[in-house]
Coordinates of C-alpha atoms in Angstrom, one line a residue:
M89 CA 0.0 0.0 0.0
L90 CA 2.8 2.4 0.8
A91 CA 6.0 1.3 -0.9
F92 CA 7.6 4.2 -2.6
G93 CA 11.0 2.8 -3.4
H94 CA 13.9 5.2 -2.8
M95 CA 11.9 8.4 -2.5
N96 CA 13.2 10.9 -0.2
D97 CA 11.9 10.0 3.3
I98 CA 11.9 13.6 4.5
K99 CA 10.0 14.8 1.5
N100 CA 7.3 12.2 2.1
S101 CA 7.3 12.3 5.9
H102 CA 3.8 13.7 5.9
H103 CA 2.6 10.2 5.0
I104 CA 3.6 9.2 8.6
Y105 CA 1.0 11.7 10.0
L106 CA -1.6 10.5 7.4
A107 CA -1.0 6.9 8.5
A108 CA -1.3 7.8 12.1
A109 CA -4.6 9.5 11.4
I110 CA -5.8 6.5 9.5
C111 CA -4.8 4.1 12.3
F112 CA -6.6 6.4 14.9
M113 CA -9.8 6.3 12.9
I114 CA -9.7 2.6 12.3
I115 CA -9.2 1.9 16.0
T116 CA -11.8 4.3 17.3
A117 CA -14.4 4.1 14.5
Q118 CA -16.8 1.7 16.3
T119 CA -16.4 3.2 19.8
L120 CA -20.1 3.8 19.9
W121 CA -21.0 0.6 18.2
S122 CA -18.8 -2.0 19.9
T123 CA -20.8 -3.4 22.7
I124 CA -18.7 -4.6 25.7
H125 CA -19.5 -8.2 26.2
G126 CA -18.2 -11.6 27.5
D127 CA -14.7 -11.4 28.7
G128 CA -14.6 -7.7 27.9
A129 CA -17.4 -7.2 30.3
V130 CA -15.6 -9.1 33.0
Y131 CA -12.5 -7.0 32.6
A132 CA -14.6 -3.8 32.4
W133 CA -16.2 -4.7 35.7
M134 CA -12.8 -5.3 37.3
I135 CA -11.5 -1.9 36.1
R136 CA -14.7 -0.2 37.5
E137 CA -14.3 -2.0 40.8
V138 CA -10.7 -0.8 41.1
C139 CA -11.7 2.7 40.3
H140 CA -14.6 2.9 42.7
N141 CA -13.5 0.6 45.5
A142 CA -9.7 0.2 45.4
S143 CA -9.4 -0.2 49.2
S144 CA -11.3 -3.5 49.0
L145 CA -8.1 -5.0 47.4
L146 CA -6.6 -4.8 50.9
N147 CA -9.1 -7.4 52.1
H148 CA -9.8 -9.8 49.2
P149 CA -9.3 -10.3 45.5
L150 CA -11.8 -8.8 43.0
A151 CA -15.2 -10.6 42.9
W152 CA -16.5 -11.5 39.4
T153 CA -19.6 -13.4 40.5
R154 CA -21.7 -13.3 43.6
T155 CA -19.8 -16.3 45.1
N156 CA -16.3 -16.3 43.5
F157 CA -13.2 -14.2 43.2
F158 CA -11.5 -13.4 39.9
I159 CA -8.4 -15.6 39.8
D160 CA -8.0 -16.3 36.0
H161 CA -5.1 -13.8 35.7
P162 CA -3.1 -11.4 37.8
Y163 CA -4.3 -7.8 38.0
F164 CA -1.7 -5.7 36.3
F165 CA -4.0 -4.7 33.4
F166 CA -6.7 -3.5 35.8
L167 CA -4.2 -1.5 37.8
V168 CA -2.9 0.2 34.6
A169 CA -6.3 0.7 33.1
A170 CA -8.1 2.0 36.2
P171 CA -6.3 5.4 36.5
I172 CA -6.9 6.0 32.8
S173 CA -10.5 5.2 33.0
K174 CA -10.8 7.2 36.2
I175 CA -9.8 10.3 34.1
F176 CA -12.1 9.5 31.1
G177 CA -15.0 7.9 33.1
T178 CA -16.0 4.3 33.7
G179 CA -18.8 4.2 31.1
D180 CA -18.6 2.4 27.8
I181 CA -16.3 4.9 26.2
G182 CA -13.9 5.6 29.0
I183 CA -13.4 2.0 29.7
K184 CA -12.2 1.4 26.1
I185 CA -9.6 4.1 26.1
P186 CA -6.8 2.1 28.0
N187 CA -6.7 -0.5 25.2
Y188 CA -6.8 2.3 22.5
I189 CA -3.7 3.7 24.1
V190 CA -2.1 0.2 24.2
G191 CA -3.0 -0.2 20.5
F192 CA -1.4 3.2 19.5
I193 CA 1.8 2.3 21.4
S194 CA 1.9 -1.1 19.8
L195 CA 1.6 0.4 16.3
W196 CA 4.4 2.8 17.1
M197 CA 6.7 0.0 18.3
V198 CA 5.9 -2.0 15.2
Y199 CA 6.8 1.0 13.1
K200 CA 10.0 1.5 15.1
I201 CA 11.2 -2.1 14.8
A202 CA 10.4 -2.4 11.1
K203 CA 12.3 0.9 10.5
H204 CA 15.1 -0.4 12.6
Y205 CA 15.8 -3.1 10.1
S206 CA 15.5 -0.8 7.1
N207 CA 16.8 2.6 5.9
S208 CA 13.3 3.8 5.0
F209 CA 10.1 4.4 7.0
W210 CA 7.9 2.8 4.4
P211 CA 8.3 -0.8 5.7
G212 CA 7.3 0.6 9.1
L213 CA 4.1 2.1 7.7
L214 CA 3.4 -1.1 5.8
A215 CA 3.8 -3.1 9.0
C216 CA 1.4 -0.8 10.9
Y217 CA -1.2 -1.3 8.1
V218 CA -0.7 -5.0 8.2
L219 CA -1.5 -5.0 11.9
I220 CA -4.3 -2.5 12.1
S221 CA -6.1 -4.0 9.0
N222 CA -6.3 -7.4 10.9
P223 CA -9.9 -7.5 12.1
L224 CA -9.0 -9.9 14.9
Y225 CA -6.4 -7.6 16.4
E226 CA -8.7 -4.6 15.9
L227 CA -11.4 -6.6 17.8
M228 CA -9.0 -7.0 20.7
L229 CA -8.7 -3.2 21.0
K230 CA -12.5 -2.4 20.9
Q231 CA -13.1 -3.4 24.5
P232 CA -11.0 -4.2 27.6
T233 CA -8.9 -7.3 26.9
L234 CA -5.6 -8.4 28.4
D235 CA -3.8 -9.8 25.4
P236 CA -2.8 -6.5 23.7
L237 CA -1.0 -5.1 26.8
A238 CA 0.6 -8.5 27.6
Q239 CA 2.0 -8.8 24.1
L240 CA 3.0 -5.1 23.9
L241 CA 5.1 -5.6 27.1
S242 CA 6.6 -8.7 25.4
L243 CA 7.3 -6.6 22.3
L244 CA 9.0 -3.9 24.4
S245 CA 11.0 -6.6 26.1
I246 CA 12.5 -7.9 22.8
F247 CA 12.9 -4.4 21.5
V248 CA 15.2 -3.5 24.4
M249 CA 17.4 -6.4 23.4
I250 CA 17.7 -5.7 19.7
N251 CA 17.9 -1.9 19.8
N252 CA 21.7 -1.9 20.4
E253 CA 24.4 -4.0 18.7
K254 CA 25.7 -5.1 22.1
P255 CA 23.1 -4.8 25.0
K256 CA 24.3 -3.6 28.3
M257 CA 23.5 -5.3 31.6
K258 CA 20.8 -2.8 32.5
Q259 CA 19.0 -3.7 29.2
F260 CA 18.8 -7.4 30.2
F261 CA 17.3 -6.3 33.5
I262 CA 14.8 -4.0 31.9
S263 CA 13.9 -6.7 29.4
G264 CA 13.3 -9.2 32.2
L265 CA 11.3 -6.6 34.1
L266 CA 9.0 -5.9 31.2
M267 CA 8.5 -9.6 30.7
G268 CA 7.7 -9.9 34.4
F269 CA 4.9 -7.3 34.1
A270 CA 3.7 -9.2 31.0
F271 CA 3.3 -12.3 33.2
L272 CA 1.3 -10.1 35.7
T273 CA -1.0 -9.2 32.8
K274 CA -1.8 -12.7 31.3
G275 CA -0.1 -15.2 33.6
L276 CA 1.3 -18.5 32.3
E277 CA 0.2 -17.8 28.7
L278 CA 3.4 -15.7 28.4
L279 CA 5.6 -18.8 28.7
P280 CA 6.0 -19.1 24.9
N281 CA 7.2 -15.4 24.9
L282 CA 9.7 -16.1 27.7
A283 CA 11.1 -19.2 25.9
A284 CA 11.6 -17.3 22.7
L285 CA 13.2 -14.4 24.6
F286 CA 15.5 -16.8 26.4
I287 CA 16.8 -18.3 23.2
V288 CA 17.5 -14.7 21.8
V289 CA 19.3 -13.8 25.0
C290 CA 21.5 -17.0 24.6
N291 CA 22.3 -15.9 21.1
L292 CA 23.3 -12.4 22.3
I293 CA 25.5 -14.0 25.0
K294 CA 27.3 -16.1 22.5
K295 CA 27.6 -13.4 19.8
N296 CA 29.0 -10.8 22.2
N297 CA 31.0 -13.1 24.4
L298 CA 29.1 -12.1 27.6
N299 CA 29.2 -13.7 31.0
P300 CA 26.2 -16.1 30.8
L301 CA 25.7 -16.4 34.6
K302 CA 25.7 -12.7 35.1
V303 CA 23.4 -11.9 32.1
I304 CA 20.8 -14.6 33.0
S305 CA 20.9 -13.7 36.7
I306 CA 20.3 -10.0 35.9
G307 CA 17.5 -10.9 33.5
L308 CA 15.9 -13.3 36.0
L309 CA 16.1 -10.7 38.7
G310 CA 14.1 -8.3 36.5
L311 CA 11.6 -11.1 35.6
T312 CA 11.0 -12.2 39.2
L313 CA 10.7 -8.8 40.9
P314 CA 7.1 -8.1 39.7
I315 CA 6.0 -11.7 40.0
V316 CA 7.4 -12.1 43.6
S317 CA 5.9 -8.8 44.6
W318 CA 2.5 -9.9 43.4
L319 CA 2.8 -13.2 45.3
I320 CA 3.9 -11.4 48.5
Y321 CA 0.9 -9.1 48.2
D322 CA -1.3 -12.1 47.8
R323 CA 0.3 -13.7 50.9
I324 CA 0.1 -10.6 53.1
F325 CA -3.4 -9.4 52.3
W326 CA -5.3 -12.4 50.9
N327 CA -3.6 -15.3 52.7
Q328 CA -2.7 -16.8 49.3
T329 CA -6.3 -17.0 48.2
W330 CA -5.4 -15.9 44.7
Y331 CA -2.4 -18.3 44.3
H332 CA -4.2 -21.4 45.5
Q333 CA -7.3 -20.8 43.3
Y334 CA -5.1 -19.9 40.3
Y335 CA -3.0 -23.1 40.7
A336 CA -6.2 -25.2 40.9
R337 CA -7.8 -23.5 37.9
Q338 CA -4.7 -23.5 35.6
F339 CA -3.2 -26.8 36.5
T340 CA -5.6 -29.1 38.3
N341 CA -8.8 -28.2 36.5
R342 CA -7.3 -27.3 33.0
F343 CA -3.9 -28.6 32.1
F344 CA -4.2 -31.9 34.1
S345 CA -8.0 -32.2 33.8
E346 CA -9.4 -35.5 32.6
A347 CA -10.8 -33.9 29.4
N348 CA -7.4 -32.3 28.5
T349 CA -5.3 -35.5 29.1
Q350 CA -7.5 -37.8 27.0
T351 CA -5.5 -36.8 23.9
A352 CA -1.9 -35.4 23.7
I353 CA -2.4 -32.7 21.1
D354 CA -5.1 -31.0 19.1
L355 CA -4.4 -29.1 15.9
G356 CA -7.5 -26.9 16.1
Y357 CA -5.3 -23.9 17.1
L358 CA -3.0 -24.3 14.1
K359 CA -5.9 -24.7 11.8
N360 CA -7.5 -21.5 13.2
L361 CA -4.2 -19.6 12.6
I362 CA -3.8 -20.8 9.1
S363 CA -7.4 -20.1 8.1
K364 CA -7.2 -16.5 9.4
Y365 CA -3.6 -15.6 8.5
F366 CA -2.5 -17.8 5.5
I367 CA -1.7 -14.8 3.2
Q368 CA 0.6 -13.2 5.8
I369 CA 2.2 -16.6 6.5
G370 CA 2.8 -17.0 2.7
I371 CA 4.5 -13.6 2.5
I372 CA 6.8 -14.5 5.5
I373 CA 7.8 -17.8 3.9
W374 CA 8.5 -16.1 0.6
G375 CA 10.7 -13.4 2.3
T376 CA 12.5 -16.0 4.4
V377 CA 13.3 -18.2 1.4
K378 CA 14.5 -15.2 -0.6
A379 CA 16.8 -14.1 2.2
L380 CA 18.3 -17.5 2.6
K381 CA 18.9 -17.9 -1.1
Q382 CA 20.7 -14.6 -1.1
G383 CA 22.8 -15.7 1.8
Q384 CA 21.3 -13.0 4.1
R385 CA 21.4 -13.6 7.9
L386 CA 18.0 -13.8 9.6
N387 CA 17.8 -11.1 12.3
L388 CA 17.1 -11.7 15.9
F389 CA 13.5 -10.3 15.6
W390 CA 12.8 -12.9 12.9
W391 CA 14.0 -15.6 15.2
Y392 CA 12.0 -14.3 18.1
T393 CA 8.8 -14.1 16.1
V394 CA 9.2 -17.6 14.6
L395 CA 10.2 -19.2 17.9
Y396 CA 7.4 -17.5 19.8
S397 CA 4.9 -18.6 17.1
F398 CA 6.1 -22.2 17.3
F399 CA 6.0 -22.4 21.1
N400 CA 2.6 -20.7 21.1
I401 CA 1.2 -23.2 18.7
V402 CA 2.6 -26.1 20.7
A403 CA 1.3 -24.7 24.0
F404 CA -2.3 -24.1 22.8
S405 CA -2.3 -27.4 20.9
I406 CA -1.5 -29.2 24.1
I407 CA -4.1 -27.4 26.2
K408 CA -6.5 -27.6 23.3
K409 CA -7.6 -24.0 23.1
D410 CA -8.2 -22.3 19.7
S411 CA -9.5 -18.8 20.7
S412 CA -8.5 -16.1 18.3
Q413 CA -7.4 -13.9 21.2
H414 CA -4.4 -16.1 21.7
L415 CA -3.2 -15.3 18.2
T416 CA -2.7 -11.6 19.3
G417 CA 1.1 -12.0 19.8
I418 CA 1.5 -13.7 16.4
F419 CA -0.4 -10.9 14.7
L420 CA 1.6 -8.3 16.5
F421 CA 5.1 -9.7 16.0
S422 CA 4.7 -11.0 12.5
S423 CA 3.3 -7.7 11.2
V424 CA 6.9 -6.4 11.3
L425 CA 8.1 -9.2 9.1
V426 CA 5.2 -8.9 6.7
G427 CA 5.7 -5.2 6.3
H428 CA 9.4 -5.7 5.6
Y429 CA 8.8 -8.4 3.0
L430 CA 6.1 -6.5 1.3
Y431 CA 8.5 -3.6 0.8
E432 CA 11.1 -6.1 -0.5
I433 CA 8.5 -7.4 -3.0
Y434 CA 8.2 -3.9 -4.3
Q435 CA 12.0 -3.3 -4.4
S436 CA 12.4 -6.5 -6.4
M437 CA 10.8 -4.8 -9.3
N438 CA 14.1 -3.0 -9.8
Y439 CA 13.0 0.3 -11.4
S440 CA 10.7 -1.6 -13.9
K441 CA 7.9 0.2 -15.7
T442 CA 5.5 -1.3 -13.1
Q443 CA 7.5 0.2 -10.3
M444 CA 7.7 3.6 -11.9
T445 CA 3.9 3.5 -12.4
L446 CA 3.4 2.6 -8.7
N447 CA 5.6 5.5 -7.7
K448 CA 3.1 7.8 -9.3
I449 CA -0.1 6.1 -8.2
L450 CA 0.6 5.0 -4.6
P451 CA 0.9 8.4 -3.0
Y452 CA -2.6 9.3 -4.3
F453 CA -3.9 5.9 -3.4
H454 CA -2.8 6.6 0.2
Y455 CA -4.7 9.9 0.2
T456 CA -7.7 8.0 -1.2
V457 CA -7.5 5.4 1.6
G458 CA -7.3 8.3 4.1
A459 CA -10.5 9.9 2.6
A460 CA -12.3 6.5 2.6
V461 CA -11.4 5.8 6.2
L462 CA -12.5 9.3 7.3
A463 CA -15.8 8.8 5.6
M464 CA -16.2 5.4 7.4
W465 CA -15.2 7.0 10.7
I466 CA -17.8 9.9 10.3
W467 CA -20.5 7.4 9.4
F468 CA -20.0 5.3 12.5
M469 CA -19.8 8.4 14.7
T470 CA -23.1 9.8 13.3
H471 CA -25.3 6.7 13.0
E472 CA -26.9 4.7 15.8
N473 CA -25.9 1.1 16.5
N474 CA -28.4 -1.1 14.7
K475 CA -26.8 -4.5 15.3
K476 CA -29.3 -7.1 16.1
D477 CA -27.2 -9.4 18.3
L478 CA -27.4 -10.7 21.8
W479 CA -25.0 -8.1 23.2
T480 CA -26.8 -5.1 21.8
Y481 CA -30.1 -6.6 23.0
I482 CA -28.7 -6.7 26.6
K483 CA -27.4 -3.1 26.3
N484 CA -30.8 -1.9 25.1
Q485 CA -32.4 -3.2 28.3
T486 CA -30.3 -0.8 30.4
A487 CA -33.0 1.9 30.6
F488 CA -35.5 -0.6 31.8
F489 CA -33.3 -2.0 34.6
S490 CA -32.1 1.5 35.6
Q491 CA -35.6 2.4 36.8
A492 CA -36.0 2.3 40.6
E493 CA -39.0 0.1 40.6
N494 CA -37.0 -2.5 38.6
N495 CA -34.1 -2.6 41.0
L496 CA -34.6 -6.3 41.7
P497 CA -32.3 -9.3 41.6
V498 CA -31.9 -10.9 38.1
V499 CA -31.6 -14.7 37.9
L500 CA -30.4 -16.4 34.7
A501 CA -32.0 -19.8 34.0
D502 CA -29.5 -22.5 32.9
N503 CA -31.0 -22.8 29.4
V504 CA -30.1 -19.2 28.4
D505 CA -27.9 -19.1 25.3
D506 CA -24.2 -18.3 26.0
L507 CA -25.0 -18.2 29.7
T508 CA -21.7 -16.9 31.1
G509 CA -21.5 -14.3 28.3
V510 CA -25.0 -13.0 29.2
Y511 CA -24.1 -13.0 32.9
F512 CA -21.1 -10.8 32.6
T513 CA -22.5 -8.5 29.9
A514 CA -25.7 -8.0 32.0
Q515 CA -23.6 -7.4 35.1
W516 CA -21.9 -4.6 33.2
Y517 CA -24.9 -2.9 31.7
W518 CA -27.5 -3.5 34.5
S519 CA -25.3 -2.2 37.3
N520 CA -28.3 -1.4 39.5
N521 CA -29.2 -5.0 39.7
K522 CA -27.5 -8.0 41.2
I523 CA -27.1 -10.8 38.7
F524 CA -27.2 -14.5 39.8
F525 CA -26.7 -17.8 38.1
A526 CA -29.5 -20.2 39.0
Q527 CA -27.2 -22.2 41.2
E528 CA -26.0 -19.1 43.0
A529 CA -29.6 -18.0 43.5
K530 CA -30.5 -21.4 44.9
S531 CA -27.7 -21.4 47.5
L532 CA -28.2 -17.7 48.5
F533 CA -31.9 -17.3 48.5
G534 CA -32.8 -20.7 50.0
E535 CA -36.6 -21.0 50.5
N536 CA -37.2 -17.2 50.8
A537 CA -38.8 -17.0 47.3
P538 CA -37.9 -13.3 46.6
E539 CA -39.3 -11.3 43.7
V540 CA -36.8 -11.3 40.8
F541 CA -36.5 -10.9 37.1
L542 CA -36.1 -14.4 35.7
I543 CA -34.2 -14.6 32.3
T544 CA -35.1 -17.6 30.2
K545 CA -34.3 -18.9 26.8
K546 CA -36.0 -17.3 23.7
D547 CA -33.6 -17.3 20.8
E548 CA -29.9 -16.7 20.0
N549 CA -30.3 -12.9 19.8
S550 CA -32.6 -12.3 22.8
F551 CA -34.3 -13.8 25.8
N552 CA -37.5 -13.7 27.9
I553 CA -37.7 -11.4 31.0
E554 CA -40.3 -12.3 33.5
R555 CA -41.0 -10.6 36.9
T556 CA -41.9 -13.4 39.3
L557 CA -41.4 -14.9 42.7
Y558 CA -38.3 -17.1 42.5
H559 CA -38.7 -20.8 43.5
P560 CA -35.4 -22.8 42.8

C-alpha cells in the first residue's frame, strides 16, 4: 500500500501523519458501536471496581460473580487501566480508552522495529497497516482485553534487546522486568514469549562473548521482581487466596484435567491460525526463502517471532484452546516481518515500468485510503448502532433496569444461550441489579422466594424477561 521505493523520506514524511490519522480512525471508528460483552465485560467490571473501591483490594481479590473471586489472571492490566478510566470515566467509552492507548503504542513500536531493520520508513508504515487491518487484532482493541497489553510488554522486552548492537547489563534487567509485568497481565500464557526471549538472549551472550551467569541472573532478577511482589501481596493481604485458586484452575482443572489429558495434542489452534492468516504466512515464507537464497542472515527479531509462534502453537495445541485472542502475539510480531517483506517485493521490481507507475499512483492511493477511512469514521460516529445481536439486546435493556421500581435481583436460567457471556454482559450494563446464576440464587436465596426478574431462553439474539417470585 505504501511502498515508494527510494523516494526521499523527509520529502514524504507527511505520510507518517496521514498513516497515524488512519490508524486512529480505524481503532476508534466503532467506539459507539462496539458493545462490551463476554470477557470484555468481565475486565470492564474489574476496572470499574478498582476505580470505585480500590481499598477492597486490601481485604480480598476482586469478585467476578456473587460467590467467586477473579483468579484467572493477575491484576496488572486492571491497575494500569483504572487510573486512565478514572480520568475519562468508567462508562462504555472511558473503559475502552486504555486499550486504545495500548494499540497506538503497539503500532508505534511495530513501526520503530520495522524501520530499525531498514533505511526507509515505508516498511514501518506497511507493518502498521498489516497489523491494524487485521480484524481480529482490531477486535482486541475495541473493549477491555488483556492480550494487547501483555503482548505489547513482550514486544518492548525484545525491542530493548535488539535496539543496540551489544546490549548492556541494564538492558537485560529492563527486558526481564518488562516480561515480568507481561506475566502479571496474562499469567502462564506468556511462557512461549519467555522461551523465545531466552533463546534470543542466549544468542546475544554467544555473539558478544558475555558472561552467561551474570546476564541470565540479571534478567531473572528483573523477571521475578514483579511476580514475587504480586505473590507477596497475595500472601500478606489475601492469605494466598489468589495463588491457591489460580493453581487449581490453571493446572488441576485445566492442564491436568481429565478432558485435557485424553489426547496429547489437538491441531485446532494451528488450523485457526492458518485459516485466518494464510496470506501473511505465505509472505513471510517467501521473504525467508528469498533471504536464505541470497545468503542473508535472519535477524534476531525474525528468530523471536518464529520461535514464539512455534512455542505458542505447541502450547495451545497441548491445552487444546483455539481462541483467536491467543493469536494476538503472532499478529503483532509477524506484522513487522510482513511489512518488511512487502517492501522487498516492491523493491524486487528494480525500477521496472511497473515500479515507476506505482511510484506515481501509490501516494494518491494513500490519500484515497485516508479519505475513505475518514468517511467510514464519520458514518460510524453519526449513526446509531443497529446491530441485532445478543449483546446489543442486553445493552438496550439498560434503561428498563435502571428504573428504581425495577431494581430487583436478576436470575439467569440454565437454558439461556451463552450463559456466562450473558451473565457478565448483563452485570456490566445493568449495574443497579445483582445478577445471579441459577445455582447461586438457589444457594443464596434458599426458600425465601424473593421477587426477581427471571431470564429464560428465547432465541440466540434475545431472551425472555419475567417478573416473578423465584422458586429454585
